[in-house]
Structures are given as C-alpha cells and as structure tokens.
Amino acid sequence: MLRLLAKSLRGRRIRSWLAVAGVATCTLLVIVIASAYRSVRKAMTDYAGQASVDLWVAPQGSDNMIRGSFISFIPFGDVDRLREIPGVKAADPIIQGFLPVESLGSEEPRKRLNLLTVGFRQPDGLGGPPAYAKGRAPRSRDEVALDKAAAHRLGIGVGDAIEFIGRRVVVTGLTTGTNILASQFLFTDLDLAAEGSNAVGRASFVLVQLAPGADRERVVRAIEERSPGVRAFSREEFVESNEREVASGFIPLLALVTFLGVGASALLVGLLILSVVDERRGDIAVLMALGTGANAVGRGVLAQAATLSFRGALIGVALSYGLNAVLEAVLPTIPLRISALDAVLIAGLFIITGSASALAPVVRLSAIDPLEAFRS
Amino acid sequence: MIPLVLEDVSKTRGRGARAVQVLHGISMAVDAGEFVLLEGPSGSGKTTLLAVAGGILTPESGKVFLEGHRLHGDSRASDRGRRAKAVGFVFQRSNLLPQLTILENILLMGRIAGLKAEDARREAEDLLRRLGLIQLRHRHPLELSCGEEQRVAVARALVHRPRIVLADEPTGNLDSHAGLSVAESLAELARSRGSAVVVATHDVRIASFASRRIKIEDGTIATEQPSSSRGAEGQALK
C-alpha cells in the first residue's frame, strides 16, 4: 500500500527530476571535496609513512611537512651524530621548500610552477619518491623526478628538460601519490635543493632507519639528548601529525560545503514535497475520505521524499566516480581519491536529511479536510 | 445487521456568525441491498448527510451506527478503519488519482480497506471485467472518457465489498448516456455484491433504480416514500 500511496502522491515529473538533479549535484560536490581531502591526506601520509623510514627527526617546533621546517633547519653536523647512535642503521637528511620550475618547450609563454621540492640523497637515500608512474629515480644533479600532475601542468614527460633553480635538468621519472592539490612534489639532488633554498649544510628533516631489533624509544631518547634542538617522531606520530595538519585545512571547508550542500538539497526536496502537498490537496482529501489516515498519507509523502533523495544521492555517487575517471584522464592536477565508505556515508546523510525535510510539509496534511473530496 | 442507522442527527457548518445548521434531527436507516435516493435542492444538506453517514463529519448531536457500531464514539482511527471497510464512496467527479492506473486506483482502495494484495487484485479485475473496462486497466484516468472514469470510481467504491455505498451526485458531471451507464453500473454491481446504496442526486434517471426516495429540505426529511417503479423504470430507460 505504501508504494501505491507514494506513487499516487508523486510530484510533477520535471520538478521531481530537478530535485533529484539538485540532490545529485550537492552529493557530488561534497564527495569531490571529501575525495580531494582524502587524496591530499593520502599523498602526505604516503610520503611521511614510507616503510623504510622509522623515525623523522625535525627541528624543534616542526612536526609536519606542511607547516614549519621552511625556516628552521637541522645542521648537517647533527646528522653525522645521529648516525653514530647505537640502533641507527641509516640516517639521511632531506630538505624541502617551494621552488620554481619552468618548462623549456617551444610554447610561449613558458609554463612556470612552484613545486614542493624535496632534496634527497640520490639515488636511493631515504625520503625519495614513494612510487613512480613512469620512469626512474634521478641519479645526478641534472636529473629530477616530479609528480605526474605537475608534469601535466607543465606539458612535459619523461626525458624532457625543464629549468630548475636556473639550470637545465632532465625529468627521469613521474611520481604518483605526490599531488597535494595546491602543489605537487618534485624530487631532486639534496645539495641542489639546499643551494636553491639558501640552506646549504642544513636539513629540513633527518630520516632515520633503525637497525633490526633496535629499541625505538631508546633511540628517540638518544637522538633528543645528543641534539637538543631537534625532536624525533616515530613514523606513526609523524604521519598522524601530517594528517592533523591536512585536516585542519580541509575539514572546516568540507564541513561548510557539506552543511551548505545538505541544506540546499534538503530545501529542494522539501520545496518539492511542499508543492506536492499544496497542489495535490484534492487527491489527499480523497485518500483521507476513502479511509486513509493522515499518518499513512504522511508515510507516502515521506517515502516519496526518501525515494527522490535516494535517487539523487545514488546519481551523485555515480557521477563522482565518473568525474574521477574523467579528471584522471583529462585533468590529473585535481586528485580525487573516492572512498567507498565516504560515498556511502555522504549519500546516507543526503538521504536522511532529504527525507527529514519532508516532515514540515507533512505537518500541513493535518489541515486538509477529507470533505474537500465532495466539492466539485 | 442494518448497514446504516442515523438517529436524530444534527450538524452545523461554519463558525460564529457564519454558522448554519445544515441538518436538523435527521433519523433514517438503510437496509442491506437497499438503493436509497436522497433528493432535494442544492444546499438542502444532502452532501452533509452523506459525509456524516460516512463518518467524515462529526454531528453535534445524534448517533450514527455503521453495521451496528456507533461512529464518532471511539477513536477517530477506529472510525476510519471501520469506515474504510464498510463504506464505499462515489463522488461527483471521479476523483481518481491521476498518477495511478485505473487498476491501481481500485487496488489502492482495496488495500486501504485491508484486503490482501492478491484479493484486491482479483476483486478489482473482476469488477473491471464486468464493467467492460478490463482492457483499459493499465491506462491512467486522464486517458479515459468522463463516463469511463466514473465507472472506474464505482468499481473503486465496491472493490472491498462494502456494506454501503455513499454516492454524491455521481452523474452530475456526465451527459445523459454516460450518466445512465454509471447509474446502471452502480445499481447492478452493488446489488450483486449485496451492498446498500445511498445516492444524493438531482438526476431523475437514477430514480428508476431506487427502492426508496427520501426528500431533504432545509436539513430535514420532508418526505420519504418507497419507489414503485424500481426495475421497470430502469429497464425502460435502458
């Protein structure tokens, strides 16, 4: 009976589909923002969470790669002291900073980007690229690897040359998981990056690999005792700190967009249901005259709102996967990492709020007099 | 059990200075299988009487018994359930729900009355077959003529085999041929299902199907008489 009731109170087709389209668009919007957040968080945690690195040693006051460590450095002398600590198998410095690169193609004007540059000990020192989409690690000062989205923005590929810190370098590899939306990673020689950053002989972080069986806590204490100006973080702590930093930038935006999107979507569904209750007043009066209770009619109306919201949310989820595929192929600079759980939760949120938005119009049902069915 | 009994029913419509007493102490009973005609000028209280009899309006005084159960005494929900099971309504317009097919319109009434889905479908298809509308069952009301729509409304009123059908000017919006067809359908199907019928109408052609005629004037029963020409007149009109 509920199906027939809901069908009997269906709104006009075009309006209904407009409401569905509105819900779908809002769902898509929220999923896109959530996926961008996931993607940036993943990029930061993939890099910071490299399995070969057990400890991140940072200057005091710096506990993540996004904020800090651009003006505060660790002297190379400290790196040598770290290597001497029992339980340390390897310790490699990296330096990071935003440095400009420029395409060298025939196109004018040349494309120029500021990339999050990581200087590491080439070719296999700790802190190199987490994964390659194409090519190989850079092996000299004249070679770099950069994120594939950055390469797309510059219009270059493996084997092409770019201008970096006033010199011509060749791109040997395109990396993945290194796109943080606002910028992308570039990996280069440690000394070259230090020169470009005016930080010769200093490191942004020192990455430590422990010897098998080493006591991590003991090594951490030893590092902090020998170098009072630094702090050592376990890989997990450093990842968590980076995640927190990304979240602090994204979550307010995500919350705002979600709030606005859910509000707009609920308004659309609520307005449609309100128009149904107002325009189908005569039919509702007939249903009541025939013996349908206001509660049952209300359930029919709510079922309609739930159906519209469900369709909209489902289409929004489908569109987000479609958009992801299109962006991946056409515009990889916008990274979307859609989490199925996020999609389900967001769709669920839209379905619940869309359905709830019909509650206010449903209250108006009580004002409908079944006697209206007798009036011609 | 007598399907419908009204005892000294009075009803006022409107409020304050605009309040008008529409029914004044009406008492009547409708036996099983009866076809009762309510006649009277516009504003005489026929529709209000049907609405009170069908449990849609609550009288200020008096009692309404539907199948022996007093309406307006228990909760509104139990009144509604009783009314849905025992009463069928036919309105001046068909009032079919435009989003549903004609079969679904009839099925919905069956479900409201508490029939199981398969029983409702069987009854609905049987009625549509008898009305010659079975081939139109998947059409929507707007695809039918006014006469066809109103015949579907008759089927809707009877799908749950109610004890009584209350019809308010069921032929008021139809031409003479369609009106007669609807009246025949209502009389014939109601008789075959053992349902009593109370029709409020100005249409003299329906009088030929009535077993009793009640004239309402100013909210009271002015005259009440058995209809002598029932059946024969109906046949003649055919």
PDB file of N, CA and C in Angstrom, chain A residues 281-335:
ATOM      1  N   ARG A 281      -3.689  18.648  -2.931  1.00  0.00           N
ATOM      2  CA  ARG A 281      -4.576  18.730  -1.774  1.00  0.00           C
ATOM      3  C   ARG A 281      -5.875  17.946  -2.019  1.00  0.00           C
ATOM      4  N   GLY A 282      -6.417  18.107  -3.230  1.00  0.00           N
ATOM      5  CA  GLY A 282      -7.664  17.419  -3.562  1.00  0.00           C
ATOM      6  C   GLY A 282      -7.508  15.907  -3.502  1.00  0.00           C
ATOM      7  N   ASP A 283      -6.408  15.418  -4.075  1.00  0.00           N
ATOM      8  CA  ASP A 283      -6.172  13.966  -4.074  1.00  0.00           C
ATOM      9  C   ASP A 283      -5.960  13.449  -2.648  1.00  0.00           C
ATOM     10  N   ILE A 284      -5.274  14.258  -1.846  1.00  0.00           N
ATOM     11  CA  ILE A 284      -5.041  13.844  -0.457  1.00  0.00           C
ATOM     12  C   ILE A 284      -6.370  13.796   0.298  1.00  0.00           C
ATOM     13  N   ALA A 285      -7.238  14.780   0.004  1.00  0.00           N
ATOM     14  CA  ALA A 285      -8.563  14.778   0.639  1.00  0.00           C
ATOM     15  C   ALA A 285      -9.336  13.519   0.237  1.00  0.00           C
ATOM     16  N   VAL A 286      -9.213  13.117  -1.028  1.00  0.00           N
ATOM     17  CA  VAL A 286      -9.882  11.895  -1.490  1.00  0.00           C
ATOM     18  C   VAL A 286      -9.345  10.683  -0.733  1.00  0.00           C
ATOM     19  N   LEU A 287      -8.021  10.609  -0.629  1.00  0.00           N
ATOM     20  CA  LEU A 287      -7.419   9.482   0.093  1.00  0.00           C
ATOM     21  C   LEU A 287      -7.932   9.421   1.527  1.00  0.00           C
ATOM     22  N   MET A 288      -8.025  10.590   2.138  1.00  0.00           N
ATOM     23  CA  MET A 288      -8.498  10.619   3.530  1.00  0.00           C
ATOM     24  C   MET A 288      -9.976  10.253   3.601  1.00  0.00           C
ATOM     25  N   ALA A 289     -10.749  10.732   2.633  1.00  0.00           N
ATOM     26  CA  ALA A 289     -12.177  10.398   2.624  1.00  0.00           C
ATOM     27  C   ALA A 289     -12.371   8.892   2.440  1.00  0.00           C
ATOM     28  N   LEU A 290     -11.493   8.280   1.663  1.00  0.00           N
ATOM     29  CA  LEU A 290     -11.618   6.833   1.414  1.00  0.00           C
ATOM     30  C   LEU A 290     -11.199   6.012   2.634  1.00  0.00           C
ATOM     31  N   GLY A 291     -10.593   6.667   3.603  1.00  0.00           N
ATOM     32  CA  GLY A 291     -10.250   5.947   4.829  1.00  0.00           C
ATOM     33  C   GLY A 291      -8.766   5.883   5.128  1.00  0.00           C
ATOM     34  N   THR A 292      -7.952   6.590   4.330  1.00  0.00           N
ATOM     35  CA  THR A 292      -6.518   6.608   4.624  1.00  0.00           C
ATOM     36  C   THR A 292      -6.266   7.615   5.732  1.00  0.00           C
ATOM     37  N   GLY A 293      -5.522   7.220   6.742  1.00  0.00           N
ATOM     38  CA  GLY A 293      -5.215   8.143   7.829  1.00  0.00           C
ATOM     39  C   GLY A 293      -4.157   9.149   7.413  1.00  0.00           C
ATOM     40  N   ALA A 294      -4.119  10.278   8.112  1.00  0.00           N
ATOM     41  CA  ALA A 294      -3.107  11.299   7.810  1.00  0.00           C
ATOM     42  C   ALA A 294      -1.703  10.726   7.983  1.00  0.00           C
ATOM     43  N   ASN A 295      -1.551   9.815   8.941  1.00  0.00           N
ATOM     44  CA  ASN A 295      -0.232   9.209   9.153  1.00  0.00           C
ATOM     45  C   ASN A 295       0.208   8.389   7.945  1.00  0.00           C
ATOM     46  N   ALA A 296      -0.751   7.640   7.400  1.00  0.00           N
ATOM     47  CA  ALA A 296      -0.421   6.815   6.230  1.00  0.00           C
ATOM     48  C   ALA A 296      -0.094   7.706   5.031  1.00  0.00           C
ATOM     49  N   VAL A 297      -0.873   8.769   4.853  1.00  0.00           N
ATOM     50  CA  VAL A 297      -0.570   9.705   3.760  1.00  0.00           C
ATOM     51  C   VAL A 297       0.805  10.322   4.003  1.00  0.00           C
ATOM     52  N   GLY A 298       1.077  10.661   5.257  1.00  0.00           N
ATOM     53  CA  GLY A 298       2.386  11.225   5.605  1.00  0.00           C
ATOM     54  C   GLY A 298       3.505  10.263   5.254  1.00  0.00           C
ATOM     55  N   ARG A 299       3.266   8.979   5.540  1.00  0.00           N
ATOM     56  CA  ARG A 299       4.301   7.989   5.198  1.00  0.00           C
ATOM     57  C   ARG A 299       4.508   7.923   3.688  1.00  0.00           C
ATOM     58  N   GLY A 300       3.408   8.053   2.945  1.00  0.00           N
ATOM     59  CA  GLY A 300       3.514   8.063   1.485  1.00  0.00           C
ATOM     60  C   GLY A 300       4.330   9.249   1.000  1.00  0.00           C
ATOM     61  N   VAL A 301       4.090  10.401   1.621  1.00  0.00           N
ATOM     62  CA  VAL A 301       4.823  11.614   1.240  1.00  0.00           C
ATOM     63  C   VAL A 301       6.299  11.466   1.617  1.00  0.00           C
ATOM     64  N   LEU A 302       6.545  10.942   2.807  1.00  0.00           N
ATOM     65  CA  LEU A 302       7.935  10.751   3.244  1.00  0.00           C
ATOM     66  C   LEU A 302       8.656   9.736   2.354  1.00  0.00           C
ATOM     67  N   ALA A 303       7.901   8.712   1.943  1.00  0.00           N
ATOM     68  CA  ALA A 303       8.506   7.699   1.062  1.00  0.00           C
ATOM     69  C   ALA A 303       8.932   8.337  -0.250  1.00  0.00           C
ATOM     70  N   GLN A 304       8.104   9.280  -0.706  1.00  0.00           N
ATOM     71  CA  GLN A 304       8.464   9.975  -1.945  1.00  0.00           C
ATOM     72  C   GLN A 304       9.735  10.801  -1.756  1.00  0.00           C
ATOM     73  N   ALA A 305       9.802  11.508  -0.623  1.00  0.00           N
ATOM     74  CA  ALA A 305      10.996  12.320  -0.336  1.00  0.00           C
ATOM     75  C   ALA A 305      12.224  11.423  -0.231  1.00  0.00           C
ATOM     76  N   ALA A 306      12.045  10.276   0.418  1.00  0.00           N
ATOM     77  CA  ALA A 306      13.174   9.352   0.572  1.00  0.00           C
ATOM     78  C   ALA A 306      13.603   8.816  -0.792  1.00  0.00           C
ATOM     79  N   THR A 307      12.628   8.517  -1.646  1.00  0.00           N
ATOM     80  CA  THR A 307      12.952   7.993  -2.981  1.00  0.00           C
ATOM     81  C   THR A 307      13.723   9.037  -3.789  1.00  0.00           C
ATOM     82  N   LEU A 308      13.233  10.277  -3.753  1.00  0.00           N
ATOM     83  CA  LEU A 308      13.915  11.338  -4.502  1.00  0.00           C
ATOM     84  C   LEU A 308      15.338  11.520  -3.977  1.00  0.00           C
ATOM     85  N   SER A 309      15.474  11.553  -2.665  1.00  0.00           N
ATOM     86  CA  SER A 309      16.794  11.765  -2.069  1.00  0.00           C
ATOM     87  C   SER A 309      17.718  10.592  -2.400  1.00  0.00           C
ATOM     88  N   PHE A 310      17.138   9.388  -2.348  1.00  0.00           N
ATOM     89  CA  PHE A 310      17.932   8.191  -2.648  1.00  0.00           C
ATOM     90  C   PHE A 310      18.436   8.233  -4.096  1.00  0.00           C
ATOM     91  N   ARG A 311      17.503   8.561  -5.003  1.00  0.00           N
ATOM     92  CA  ARG A 311      17.908   8.633  -6.419  1.00  0.00           C
ATOM     93  C   ARG A 311      18.990   9.692  -6.613  1.00  0.00           C
ATOM     94  N   GLY A 312      18.766  10.863  -6.011  1.00  0.00           N
ATOM     95  CA  GLY A 312      19.730  11.955  -6.157  1.00  0.00           C
ATOM     96  C   GLY A 312      21.092  11.565  -5.617  1.00  0.00           C
ATOM     97  N   ALA A 313      21.086  10.973  -4.428  1.00  0.00           N
ATOM     98  CA  ALA A 313      22.354  10.601  -3.796  1.00  0.00           C
ATOM     99  C   ALA A 313      23.066   9.529  -4.629  1.00  0.00           C
ATOM    100  N   LEU A 314      22.282   8.578  -5.120  1.00  0.00           N
ATOM    101  CA  LEU A 314      22.863   7.497  -5.929  1.00  0.00           C
ATOM    102  C   LEU A 314      23.483   8.059  -7.209  1.00  0.00           C
ATOM    103  N   ILE A 315      22.755   8.961  -7.851  1.00  0.00           N
ATOM    104  CA  ILE A 315      23.272   9.567  -9.082  1.00  0.00           C
ATOM    105  C   ILE A 315      24.520  10.392  -8.752  1.00  0.00           C
ATOM    106  N   GLY A 316      24.482  11.098  -7.618  1.00  0.00           N
ATOM    107  CA  GLY A 316      25.645  11.893  -7.201  1.00  0.00           C
ATOM    108  C   GLY A 316      26.871  11.017  -7.010  1.00  0.00           C
ATOM    109  N   VAL A 317      26.671   9.859  -6.380  1.00  0.00           N
ATOM    110  CA  VAL A 317      27.801   8.930  -6.167  1.00  0.00           C
ATOM    111  C   VAL A 317      28.325   8.433  -7.512  1.00  0.00           C
ATOM    112  N   ALA A 318      27.392   8.053  -8.399  1.00  0.00           N
ATOM    113  CA  ALA A 318      27.806   7.553  -9.716  1.00  0.00           C
ATOM    114  C   ALA A 318      28.559   8.643 -10.481  1.00  0.00           C
ATOM    115  N   LEU A 319      28.030   9.869 -10.408  1.00  0.00           N
ATOM    116  CA  LEU A 319      28.689  10.975 -11.107  1.00  0.00           C
ATOM    117  C   LEU A 319      30.093  11.232 -10.553  1.00  0.00           C
ATOM    118  N   SER A 320      30.251  11.058  -9.243  1.00  0.00           N
ATOM    119  CA  SER A 320      31.564  11.330  -8.661  1.00  0.00           C
ATOM    120  C   SER A 320      32.597  10.329  -9.182  1.00  0.00           C
ATOM    121  N   TYR A 321      32.180   9.071  -9.340  1.00  0.00           N
ATOM    122  CA  TYR A 321      33.111   8.080  -9.899  1.00  0.00           C
ATOM    123  C   TYR A 321      33.406   8.398 -11.367  1.00  0.00           C
ATOM    124  N   GLY A 322      32.358   8.832 -12.082  1.00  0.00           N
ATOM    125  CA  GLY A 322      32.556   9.210 -13.486  1.00  0.00           C
ATOM    126  C   GLY A 322      33.488  10.405 -13.598  1.00  0.00           C
ATOM    127  N   LEU A 323      33.253  11.400 -12.753  1.00  0.00           N
ATOM    128  CA  LEU A 323      34.090  12.603 -12.776  1.00  0.00           C
ATOM    129  C   LEU A 323      35.533  12.245 -12.447  1.00  0.00           C
ATOM    130  N   ASN A 324      35.709  11.347 -11.507  1.00  0.00           N
ATOM    131  CA  ASN A 324      37.052  10.919 -11.121  1.00  0.00           C
ATOM    132  C   ASN A 324      37.788  10.322 -12.323  1.00  0.00           C
ATOM    133  N   ALA A 325      37.067   9.484 -13.076  1.00  0.00           N
ATOM    134  CA  ALA A 325      37.689   8.852 -14.243  1.00  0.00           C
ATOM    135  C   ALA A 325      38.049   9.907 -15.287  1.00  0.00           C
ATOM    136  N   VAL A 326      37.152  10.873 -15.473  1.00  0.00           N
ATOM    137  CA  VAL A 326      37.406  11.922 -16.471  1.00  0.00           C
ATOM    138  C   VAL A 326      38.592  12.789 -16.038  1.00  0.00           C
ATOM    139  N   LEU A 327      38.613  13.177 -14.762  1.00  0.00           N
ATOM    140  CA  LEU A 327      39.707  14.023 -14.269  1.00  0.00           C
ATOM    141  C   LEU A 327      41.046  13.299 -14.365  1.00  0.00           C
ATOM    142  N   GLU A 328      41.014  12.031 -14.030  1.00  0.00           N
ATOM    143  CA  GLU A 328      42.236  11.225 -14.087  1.00  0.00           C
ATOM    144  C   GLU A 328      42.816  11.247 -15.500  1.00  0.00           C
ATOM    145  N   ALA A 329      41.917  11.201 -16.498  1.00  0.00           N
ATOM    146  CA  ALA A 329      42.373  11.141 -17.888  1.00  0.00           C
ATOM    147  C   ALA A 329      42.685  12.526 -18.442  1.00  0.00           C
ATOM    148  N   VAL A 330      41.880  13.506 -18.092  1.00  0.00           N
ATOM    149  CA  VAL A 330      41.978  14.809 -18.747  1.00  0.00           C
ATOM    150  C   VAL A 330      42.698  15.846 -17.887  1.00  0.00           C
ATOM    151  N   LEU A 331      42.442  15.818 -16.590  1.00  0.00           N
ATOM    152  CA  LEU A 331      42.970  16.867 -15.718  1.00  0.00           C
ATOM    153  C   LEU A 331      43.498  16.258 -14.423  1.00  0.00           C
ATOM    154  N   PRO A 332      44.653  15.571 -14.503  1.00  0.00           N
ATOM    155  CA  PRO A 332      45.144  14.868 -13.314  1.00  0.00           C
ATOM    156  C   PRO A 332      45.617  15.799 -12.198  1.00  0.00           C
ATOM    157  N   THR A 333      45.630  17.107 -12.471  1.00  0.00           N
ATOM    158  CA  THR A 333      46.063  18.040 -11.418  1.00  0.00           C
ATOM    159  C   THR A 333      45.078  18.069 -10.263  1.00  0.00           C
ATOM    160  N   ILE A 334      43.820  17.661 -10.530  1.00  0.00           N
ATOM    161  CA  ILE A 334      42.839  17.614  -9.439  1.00  0.00           C
ATOM    162  C   ILE A 334      42.710  16.162  -8.996  1.00  0.00           C
ATOM    163  N   PRO A 335      43.375  15.835  -7.892  1.00  0.00           N
ATOM    164  CA  PRO A 335      43.354  14.434  -7.470  1.00  0.00           C
ATOM    165  C   PRO A 335      42.101  14.129  -6.653  1.00  0.00           C
TER     166      PRO A 335
END
